[in-house]
Coordinates of C-alpha atoms and ligand atoms in Angstrom, one line a residue:
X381 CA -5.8 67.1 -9.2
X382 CA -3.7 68.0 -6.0
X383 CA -3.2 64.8 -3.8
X384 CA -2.0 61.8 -5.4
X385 CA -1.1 58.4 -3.8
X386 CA 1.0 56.0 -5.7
X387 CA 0.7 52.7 -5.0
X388 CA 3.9 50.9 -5.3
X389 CA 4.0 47.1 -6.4
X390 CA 7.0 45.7 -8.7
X391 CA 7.9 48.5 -9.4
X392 CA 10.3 49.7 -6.9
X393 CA 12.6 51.9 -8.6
X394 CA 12.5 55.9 -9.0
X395 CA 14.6 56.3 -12.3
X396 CA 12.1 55.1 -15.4
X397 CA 9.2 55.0 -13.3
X398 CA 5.8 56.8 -14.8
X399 CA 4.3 57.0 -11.3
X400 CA 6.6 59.0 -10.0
X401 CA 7.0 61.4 -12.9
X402 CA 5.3 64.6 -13.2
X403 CA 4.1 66.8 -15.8
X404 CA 2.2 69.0 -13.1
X405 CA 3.6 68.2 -9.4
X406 CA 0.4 67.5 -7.1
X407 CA 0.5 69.1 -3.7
X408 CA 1.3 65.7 -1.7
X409 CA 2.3 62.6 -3.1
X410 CA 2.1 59.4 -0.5
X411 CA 4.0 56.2 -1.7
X412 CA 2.4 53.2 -0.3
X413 CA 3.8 49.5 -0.4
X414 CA 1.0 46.7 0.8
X415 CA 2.6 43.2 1.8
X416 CA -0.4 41.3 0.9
X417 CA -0.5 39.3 4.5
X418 CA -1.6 36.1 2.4
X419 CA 1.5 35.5 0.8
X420 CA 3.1 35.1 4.3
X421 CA 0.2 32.5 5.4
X422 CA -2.0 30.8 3.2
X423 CA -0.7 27.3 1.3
X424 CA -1.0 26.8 -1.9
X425 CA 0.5 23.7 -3.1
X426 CA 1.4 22.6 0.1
X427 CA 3.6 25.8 0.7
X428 CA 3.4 29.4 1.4
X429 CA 3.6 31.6 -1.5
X430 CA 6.6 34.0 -0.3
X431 CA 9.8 32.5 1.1
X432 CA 12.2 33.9 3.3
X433 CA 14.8 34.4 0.4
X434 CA 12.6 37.2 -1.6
X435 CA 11.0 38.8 1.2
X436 CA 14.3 39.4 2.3
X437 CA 15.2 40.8 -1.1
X438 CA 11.9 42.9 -1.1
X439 CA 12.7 44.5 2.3
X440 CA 16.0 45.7 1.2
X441 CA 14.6 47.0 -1.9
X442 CA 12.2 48.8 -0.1
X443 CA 14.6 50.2 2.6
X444 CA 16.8 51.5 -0.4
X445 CA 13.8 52.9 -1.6
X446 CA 12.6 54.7 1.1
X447 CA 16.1 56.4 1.0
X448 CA 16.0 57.2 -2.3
X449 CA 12.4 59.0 -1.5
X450 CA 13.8 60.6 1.7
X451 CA 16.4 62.0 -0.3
X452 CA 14.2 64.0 -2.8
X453 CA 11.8 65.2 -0.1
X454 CA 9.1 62.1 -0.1
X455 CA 8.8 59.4 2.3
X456 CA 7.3 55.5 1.8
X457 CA 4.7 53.6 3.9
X458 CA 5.0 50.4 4.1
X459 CA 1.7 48.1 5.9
X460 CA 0.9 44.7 5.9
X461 CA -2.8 43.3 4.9
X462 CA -5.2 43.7 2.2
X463 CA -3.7 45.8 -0.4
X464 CA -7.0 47.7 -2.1
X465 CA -8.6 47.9 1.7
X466 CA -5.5 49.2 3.1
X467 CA -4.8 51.6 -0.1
X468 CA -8.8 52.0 0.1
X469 CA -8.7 53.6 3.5
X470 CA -5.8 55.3 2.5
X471 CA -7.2 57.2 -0.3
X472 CA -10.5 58.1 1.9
X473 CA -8.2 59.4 5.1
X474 CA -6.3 61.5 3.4
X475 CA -9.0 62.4 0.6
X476 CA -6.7 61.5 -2.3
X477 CA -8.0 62.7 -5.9
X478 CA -5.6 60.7 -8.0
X479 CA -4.1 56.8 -6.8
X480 CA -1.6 55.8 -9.4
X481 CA -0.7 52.1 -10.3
X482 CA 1.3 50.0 -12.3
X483 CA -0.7 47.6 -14.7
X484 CA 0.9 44.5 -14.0
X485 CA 0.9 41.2 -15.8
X486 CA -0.7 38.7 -13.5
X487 CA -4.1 38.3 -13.1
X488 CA -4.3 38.3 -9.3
X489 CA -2.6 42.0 -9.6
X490 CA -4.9 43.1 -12.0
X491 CA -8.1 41.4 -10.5
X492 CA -7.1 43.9 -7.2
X493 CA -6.4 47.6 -9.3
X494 CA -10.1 46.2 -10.5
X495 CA -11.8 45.8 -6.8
X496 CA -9.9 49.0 -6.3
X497 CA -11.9 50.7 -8.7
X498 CA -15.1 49.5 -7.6
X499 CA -14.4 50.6 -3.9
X500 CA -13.3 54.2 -4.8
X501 CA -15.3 57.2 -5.0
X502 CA -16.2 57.7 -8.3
X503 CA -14.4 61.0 -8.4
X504 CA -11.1 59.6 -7.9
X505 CA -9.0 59.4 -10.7
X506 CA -7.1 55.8 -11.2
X507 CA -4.3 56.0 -13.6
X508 CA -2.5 52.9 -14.5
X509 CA 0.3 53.2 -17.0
X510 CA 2.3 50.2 -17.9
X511 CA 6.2 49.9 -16.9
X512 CA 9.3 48.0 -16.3
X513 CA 8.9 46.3 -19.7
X514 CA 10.6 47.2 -23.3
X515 CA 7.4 47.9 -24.9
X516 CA 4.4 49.7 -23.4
X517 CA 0.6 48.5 -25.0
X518 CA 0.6 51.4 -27.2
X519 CA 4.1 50.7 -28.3
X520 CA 3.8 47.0 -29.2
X521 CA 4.4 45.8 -32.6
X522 CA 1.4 43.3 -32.4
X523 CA -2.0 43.9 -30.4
X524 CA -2.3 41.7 -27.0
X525 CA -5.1 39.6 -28.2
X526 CA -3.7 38.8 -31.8
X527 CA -0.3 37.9 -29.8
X528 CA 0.9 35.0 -31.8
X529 CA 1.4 31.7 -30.0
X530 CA 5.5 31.4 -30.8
X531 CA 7.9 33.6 -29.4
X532 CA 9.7 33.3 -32.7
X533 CA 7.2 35.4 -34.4
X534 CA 6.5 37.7 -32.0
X535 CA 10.5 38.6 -32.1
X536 CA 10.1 38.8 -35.9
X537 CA 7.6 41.7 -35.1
X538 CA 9.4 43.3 -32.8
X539 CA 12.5 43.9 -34.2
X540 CA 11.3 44.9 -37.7
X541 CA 9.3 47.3 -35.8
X542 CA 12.1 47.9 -33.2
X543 CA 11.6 51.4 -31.4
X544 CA 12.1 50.8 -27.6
X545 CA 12.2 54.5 -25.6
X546 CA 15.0 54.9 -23.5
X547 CA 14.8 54.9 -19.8
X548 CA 13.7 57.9 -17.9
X549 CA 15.7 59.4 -15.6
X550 CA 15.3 59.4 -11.8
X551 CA 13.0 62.8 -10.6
X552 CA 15.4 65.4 -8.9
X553 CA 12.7 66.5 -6.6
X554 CA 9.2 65.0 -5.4
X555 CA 6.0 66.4 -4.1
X556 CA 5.9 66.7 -0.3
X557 CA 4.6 64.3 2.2
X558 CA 0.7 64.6 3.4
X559 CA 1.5 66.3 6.7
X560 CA -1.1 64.1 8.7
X561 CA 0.4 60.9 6.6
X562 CA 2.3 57.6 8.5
X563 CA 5.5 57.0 7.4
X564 CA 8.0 54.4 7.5
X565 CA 8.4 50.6 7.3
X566 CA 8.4 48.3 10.2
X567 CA 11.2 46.0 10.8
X568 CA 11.4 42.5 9.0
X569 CA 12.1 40.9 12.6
X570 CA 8.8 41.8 13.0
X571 CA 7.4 40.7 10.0
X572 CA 9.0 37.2 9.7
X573 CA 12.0 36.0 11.8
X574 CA 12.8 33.4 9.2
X575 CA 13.8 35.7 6.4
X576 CA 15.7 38.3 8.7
X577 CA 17.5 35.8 9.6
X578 CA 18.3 33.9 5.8
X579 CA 20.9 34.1 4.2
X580 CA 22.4 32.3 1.1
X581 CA 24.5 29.3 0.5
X582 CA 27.5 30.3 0.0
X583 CA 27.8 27.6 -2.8
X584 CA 25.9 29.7 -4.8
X585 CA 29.1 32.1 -5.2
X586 CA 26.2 35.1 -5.0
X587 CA 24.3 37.3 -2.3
X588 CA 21.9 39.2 -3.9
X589 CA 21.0 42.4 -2.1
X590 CA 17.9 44.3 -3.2
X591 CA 17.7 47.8 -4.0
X592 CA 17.8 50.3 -7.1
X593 CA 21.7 51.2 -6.6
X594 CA 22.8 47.8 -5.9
X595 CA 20.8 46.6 -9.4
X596 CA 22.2 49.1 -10.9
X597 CA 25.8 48.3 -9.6
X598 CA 25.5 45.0 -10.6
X599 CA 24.6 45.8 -14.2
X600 CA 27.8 47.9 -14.0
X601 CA 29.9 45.4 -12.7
X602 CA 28.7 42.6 -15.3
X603 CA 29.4 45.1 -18.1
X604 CA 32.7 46.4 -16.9
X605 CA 33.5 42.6 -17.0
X606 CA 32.6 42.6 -20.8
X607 CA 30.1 40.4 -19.7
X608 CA 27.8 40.9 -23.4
X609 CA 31.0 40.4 -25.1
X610 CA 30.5 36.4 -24.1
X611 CA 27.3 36.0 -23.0
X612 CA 26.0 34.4 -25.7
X613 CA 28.8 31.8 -25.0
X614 CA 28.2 31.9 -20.7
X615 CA 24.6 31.5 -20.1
X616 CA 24.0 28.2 -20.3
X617 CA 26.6 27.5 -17.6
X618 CA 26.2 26.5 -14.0
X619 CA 28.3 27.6 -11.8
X620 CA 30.0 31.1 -10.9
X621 CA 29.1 34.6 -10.4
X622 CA 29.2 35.7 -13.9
X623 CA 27.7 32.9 -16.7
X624 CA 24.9 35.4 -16.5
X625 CA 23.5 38.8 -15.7
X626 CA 22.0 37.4 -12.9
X627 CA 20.7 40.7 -12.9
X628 CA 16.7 38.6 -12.7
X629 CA 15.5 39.4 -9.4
X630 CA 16.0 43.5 -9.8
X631 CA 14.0 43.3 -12.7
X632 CA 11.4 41.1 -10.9
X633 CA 10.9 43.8 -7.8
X634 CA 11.2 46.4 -10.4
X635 CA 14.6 48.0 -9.3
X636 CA 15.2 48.0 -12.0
X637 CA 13.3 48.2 -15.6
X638 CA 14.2 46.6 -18.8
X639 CA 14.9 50.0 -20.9
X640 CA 17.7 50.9 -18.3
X641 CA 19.2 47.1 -19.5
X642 CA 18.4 47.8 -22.7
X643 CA 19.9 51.3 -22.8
X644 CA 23.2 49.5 -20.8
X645 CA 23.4 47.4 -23.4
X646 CA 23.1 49.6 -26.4
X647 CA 25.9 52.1 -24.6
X648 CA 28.3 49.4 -24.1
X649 CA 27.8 48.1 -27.6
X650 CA 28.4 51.7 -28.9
X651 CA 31.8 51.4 -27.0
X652 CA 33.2 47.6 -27.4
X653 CA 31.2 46.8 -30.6
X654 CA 27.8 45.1 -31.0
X655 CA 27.8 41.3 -31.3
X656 CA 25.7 38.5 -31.9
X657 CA 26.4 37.8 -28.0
X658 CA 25.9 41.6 -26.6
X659 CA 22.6 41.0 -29.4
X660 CA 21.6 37.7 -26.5
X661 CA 20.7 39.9 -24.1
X662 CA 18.2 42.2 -25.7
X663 CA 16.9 38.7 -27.0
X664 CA 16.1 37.3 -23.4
X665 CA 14.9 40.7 -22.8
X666 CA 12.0 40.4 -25.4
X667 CA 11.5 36.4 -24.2
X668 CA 10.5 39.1 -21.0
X669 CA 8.5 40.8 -22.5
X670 CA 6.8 38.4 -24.7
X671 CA 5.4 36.2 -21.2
X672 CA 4.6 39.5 -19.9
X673 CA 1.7 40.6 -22.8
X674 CA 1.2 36.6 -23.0
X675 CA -0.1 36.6 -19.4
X676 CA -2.0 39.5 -20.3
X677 CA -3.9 37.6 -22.7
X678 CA -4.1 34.7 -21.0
X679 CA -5.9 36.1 -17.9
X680 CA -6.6 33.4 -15.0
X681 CA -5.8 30.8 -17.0
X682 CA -1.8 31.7 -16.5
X683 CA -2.1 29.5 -13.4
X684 CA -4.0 26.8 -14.9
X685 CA -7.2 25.7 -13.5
X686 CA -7.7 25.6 -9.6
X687 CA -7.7 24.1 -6.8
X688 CA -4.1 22.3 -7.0
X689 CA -3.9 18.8 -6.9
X690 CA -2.9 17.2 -3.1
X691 CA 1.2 16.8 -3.1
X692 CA 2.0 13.6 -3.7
X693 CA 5.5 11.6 -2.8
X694 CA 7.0 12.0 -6.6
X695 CA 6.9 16.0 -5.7
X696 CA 7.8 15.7 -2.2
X697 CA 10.9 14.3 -3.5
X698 CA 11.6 16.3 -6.4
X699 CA 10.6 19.2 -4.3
X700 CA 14.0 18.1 -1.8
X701 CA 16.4 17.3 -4.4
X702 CA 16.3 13.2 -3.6
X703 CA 14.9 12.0 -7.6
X704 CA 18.2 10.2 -7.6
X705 CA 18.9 12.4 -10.9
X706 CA 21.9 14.2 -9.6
X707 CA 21.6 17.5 -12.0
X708 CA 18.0 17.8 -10.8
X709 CA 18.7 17.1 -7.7
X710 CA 21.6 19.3 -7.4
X711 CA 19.4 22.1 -8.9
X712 CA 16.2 21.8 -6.3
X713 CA 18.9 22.0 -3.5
X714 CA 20.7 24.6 -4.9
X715 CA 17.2 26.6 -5.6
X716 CA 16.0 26.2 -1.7
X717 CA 19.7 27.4 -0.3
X718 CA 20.0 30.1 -2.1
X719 CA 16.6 31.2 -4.1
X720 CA 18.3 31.1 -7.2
X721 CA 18.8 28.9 -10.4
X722 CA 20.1 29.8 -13.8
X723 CA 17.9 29.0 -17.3
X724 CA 19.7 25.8 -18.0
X725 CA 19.1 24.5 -14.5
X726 CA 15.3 25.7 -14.1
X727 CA 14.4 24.2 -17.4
X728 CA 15.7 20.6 -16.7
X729 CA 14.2 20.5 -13.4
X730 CA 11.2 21.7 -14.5
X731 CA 11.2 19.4 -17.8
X732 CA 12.0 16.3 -15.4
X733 CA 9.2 17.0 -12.9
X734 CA 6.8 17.2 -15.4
X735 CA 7.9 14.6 -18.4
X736 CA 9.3 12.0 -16.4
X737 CA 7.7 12.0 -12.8
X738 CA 4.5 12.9 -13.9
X739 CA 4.0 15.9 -11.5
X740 CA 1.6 18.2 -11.9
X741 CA 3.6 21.9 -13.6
X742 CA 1.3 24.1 -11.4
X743 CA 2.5 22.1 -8.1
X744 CA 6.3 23.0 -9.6
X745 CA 5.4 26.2 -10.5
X746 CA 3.7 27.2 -6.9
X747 CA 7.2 25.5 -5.5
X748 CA 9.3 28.1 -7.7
X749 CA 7.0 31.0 -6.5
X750 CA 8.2 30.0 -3.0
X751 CA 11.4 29.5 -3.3
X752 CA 12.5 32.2 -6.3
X753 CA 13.9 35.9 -5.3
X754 CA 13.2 36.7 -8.7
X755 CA 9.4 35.7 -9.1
X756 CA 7.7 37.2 -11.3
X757 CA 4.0 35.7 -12.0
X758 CA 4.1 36.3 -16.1
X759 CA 8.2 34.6 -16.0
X760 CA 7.0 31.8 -13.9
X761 CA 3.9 30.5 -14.8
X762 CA 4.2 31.0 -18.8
X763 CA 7.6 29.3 -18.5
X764 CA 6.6 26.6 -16.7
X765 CA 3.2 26.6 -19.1
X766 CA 5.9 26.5 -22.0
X767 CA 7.4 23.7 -21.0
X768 CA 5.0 21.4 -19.9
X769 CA 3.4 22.2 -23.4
X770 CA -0.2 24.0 -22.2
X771 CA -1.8 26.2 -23.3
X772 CA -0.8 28.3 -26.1
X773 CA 2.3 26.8 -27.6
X774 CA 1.4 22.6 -26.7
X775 CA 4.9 21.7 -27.8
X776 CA 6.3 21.1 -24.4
X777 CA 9.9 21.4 -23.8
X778 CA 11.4 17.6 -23.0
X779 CA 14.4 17.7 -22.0
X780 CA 17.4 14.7 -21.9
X781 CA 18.6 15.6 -18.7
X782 CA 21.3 13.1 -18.6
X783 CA 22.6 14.3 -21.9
X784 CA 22.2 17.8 -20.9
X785 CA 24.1 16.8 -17.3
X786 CA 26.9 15.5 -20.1
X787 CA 27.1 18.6 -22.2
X788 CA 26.3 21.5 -19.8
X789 CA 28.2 20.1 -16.4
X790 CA 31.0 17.5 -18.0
X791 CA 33.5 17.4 -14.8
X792 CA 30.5 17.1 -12.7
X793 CA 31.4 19.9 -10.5
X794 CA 27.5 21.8 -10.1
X795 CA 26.8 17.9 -9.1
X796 CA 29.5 17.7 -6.7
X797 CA 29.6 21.1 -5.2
X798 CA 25.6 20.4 -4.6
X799 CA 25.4 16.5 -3.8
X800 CA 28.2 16.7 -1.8
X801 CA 26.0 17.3 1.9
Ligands
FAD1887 C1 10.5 26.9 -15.2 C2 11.1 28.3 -15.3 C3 10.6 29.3 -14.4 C4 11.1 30.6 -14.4 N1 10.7 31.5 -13.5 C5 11.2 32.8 -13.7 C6 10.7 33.8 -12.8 O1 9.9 33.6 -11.9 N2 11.2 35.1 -12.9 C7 12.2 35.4 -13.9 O2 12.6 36.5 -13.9 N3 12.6 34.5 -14.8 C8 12.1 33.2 -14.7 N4 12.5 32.2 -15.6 C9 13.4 32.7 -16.7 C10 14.9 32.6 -16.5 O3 15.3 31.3 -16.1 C11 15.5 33.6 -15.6 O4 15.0 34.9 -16.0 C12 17.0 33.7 -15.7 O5 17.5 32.4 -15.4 C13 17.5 34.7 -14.7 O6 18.9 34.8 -14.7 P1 19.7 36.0 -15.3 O7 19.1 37.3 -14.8 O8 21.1 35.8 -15.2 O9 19.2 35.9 -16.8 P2 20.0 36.3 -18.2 O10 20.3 35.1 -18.9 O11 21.2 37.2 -17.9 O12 18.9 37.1 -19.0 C14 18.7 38.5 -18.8 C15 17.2 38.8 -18.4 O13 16.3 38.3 -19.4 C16 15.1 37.8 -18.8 N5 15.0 36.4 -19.2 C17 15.9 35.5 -19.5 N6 15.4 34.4 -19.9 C18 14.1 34.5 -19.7 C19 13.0 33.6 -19.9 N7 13.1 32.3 -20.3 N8 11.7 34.1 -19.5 C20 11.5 35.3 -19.1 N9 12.5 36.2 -18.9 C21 13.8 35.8 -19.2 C22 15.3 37.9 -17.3 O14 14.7 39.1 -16.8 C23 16.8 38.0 -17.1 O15 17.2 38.7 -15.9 C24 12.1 30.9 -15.5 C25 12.5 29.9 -16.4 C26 12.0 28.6 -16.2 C27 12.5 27.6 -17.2

């Protein structure tokens, strides 16, 4: 095997990336990032399915990226259109023998590494290791399809049979460029005006900037702050920089992976002391993990069943913060300025929307996909599955939002500091 293409998806990272590590260097290596043109045009629930506040996000990540490559002797291309027919044509120009992928969650992502397949000579080799999660397949304490329906008992398993690898380290060196190969990315202007040009509220107290080193700095900063030391206390709050890692939407893009948290975590426990609050972290980290094999399982029917229901006026409304419940309201504005919303906030406006409007969860859940920097298919959908109760843990999560408005924002200041235009 001597020309290998990696195709890059969430997984935008070179430290604790399989694709990019090598037993036997190939003689070229092309990196290749697709922006499926579809997110950027066709509706689904009334809305696009990318919104200016992550593709920003993802063009920074992949700008940082490229830098990072450049820097070990590789390059990135970056195209818009049909992933598998533009990483098809790819792999016949430049007679690839080996295209390497992450196996993702969702079932869209998997649904293309399988059209890939079947458009590929069959002498090219297609290698998909999983990554970015705690656990690989292999590794898990409990097989996908006997994946119980709890989380509770899936944690059980996992930390009686806790062995999660540490992260691997970024490569020093990479294989060299395919001399006739394209390079480069072209620039977001180009792409879509809106999100070169969005910025965040600053109510939001945050700017999230995309890229492996500012993931990583932000991981550092948050521990340095003895963030794990309170977490368990913090993150359930509302406003401020700091409640929680807010370290989400590097983990969605894959700058970075959960092991390197993980790892953090451990490191800073070894210096300051382990707690049942550093303990939280590792803990949300499984939740992770455990919608990313349950998506797995679930195939297709992550989404729920299709076509989506015509928006009606209830959503409309929800959808622009004007329910006349000011903590839901407060969080829908605050998602759609600045693509952000802690747990606390995303559960009761998810739980209202579905319990007491009446709204259909896949119309909230294509709404989140728009609006979230940090959207990640398994995350969304089987958290918004969760708590509308479908599927396979029919529960549902109700939640009193005016008691919760009472106990989580007493003062009233998320209310006010969002109401308040
Ligand atoms: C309706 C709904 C939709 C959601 N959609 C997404 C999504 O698209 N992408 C996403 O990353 N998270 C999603 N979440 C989960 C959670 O709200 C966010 O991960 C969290 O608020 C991000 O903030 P943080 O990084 O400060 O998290 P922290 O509280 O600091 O937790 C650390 C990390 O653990 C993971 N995590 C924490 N809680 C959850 C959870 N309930 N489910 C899965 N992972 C979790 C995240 O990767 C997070 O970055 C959703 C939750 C709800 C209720």
């Amino acid at each position: 095997m001597s020309r290998v293409l990696v195709w890059l998806r969430g997984d935008l990272r070179l430290a604790d990336n399989p694709l990019l590590h090598f037993e036997h260097p190939p003689e070229s290596l092309l990196c290749v990032y697709v922006l499926d043109r579809d997110w950027l045009r066709a509706f689904d629930g009334g809305v696009t399915r990318m919104g200016p506040a992550r593709l920003r996000f993802l063009w920074e990540s992949l700008i940082a990226l490229r830098g990072e490559l450049l820097s070990r002797g590789s390059d990135l291309l970056v195209r818009l259109g049909d992933p598998v027919a533009e990483v098809a044509r790819l792999v016949e120009r430049h007679r690839i023998d080996q295209v390497s992928v992450r196996r993702d969650a969702g079932w869209e992502e998997s649904q293309a590494v399988s059209r890939l397949a079947r458009c590929l000579d069959p002498e090219v080799r297609l290698w998909c290791p999983d990554g970015g999660t705690l656990f690989d397949e292999t590794r898990l304490p409990i097989a996908v399809e006997a994946l119980p329906p709890s989380f509770s008992a899936f944690r059980r398993r996992a930390e009686r049979h806790w062995v999660v690898p540490s992260a691997m380290p970024a490569p020093i060196s990479l294989p060299p460029w395919p001399e006739t190969a394209s390079r480069g990315l072209p620039p977001l202007t180009s792409v879509c005006t809106e999100a070169a040009g969005w910025r965040p509220d600053r109510r939001g107290e945050f700017d999230f900037v995309g890229g492996e080193a500012a993931g990583r700095e932000r991981l550092a900063h948050y521990l340095a702050l003895g963030g794990p030391g309170r977490y368990k206390q913090t993150r359930n709050g509302l406003c401020g920089p700091d409640f929680s890692t807010r370290l989400s939407p590097w983990l969605a893009h894959g700058c970075l992976s959960a092991r390197q948290v993980h790892d953090a975590v451990r490191a800073w426990e070894n210096h300051h002391g382990a707690s049942d609050s550093s303990y939280w972290i590792v803990f949300e980290l499984l939740w992770r993990d455990y919608f990313h094999w349950a998506a797995r399982q679930e195939g297709a029917a992550l989404y729920g069943p299709r076509p989506l229901p015509a928006v009606n006026e209830a959503l409309e409304t929800w959808r622009r913060g004007r329910t006349g419940m000011p903590l839901v309201d407060a969080a829908m504005r605050e998602l759609a300025a600045t693509g952000w919303l802690s747990n606390r906030a995303r559960q009761n406006a998810a739980s209202y929307l579905v319990h007491e409007l009446g709204g259909d969860w896949r119309l909230g859940a294509a709404w989140f996909e728009r609006c979230l920097i940090d959207y990640d298919a398994a995350s969304n959908w089987g958290n918004w599955r969760y708590v509308a109760g479908v599927g396979r843990d029919r529960r549902g999560q109700r939640f009193d939002v005016s008691w919760q408005a009472e106990r989580y924002d007493p003062r009233g200041h998320y209310v006010t500091r969002w109401l308040s235009t």
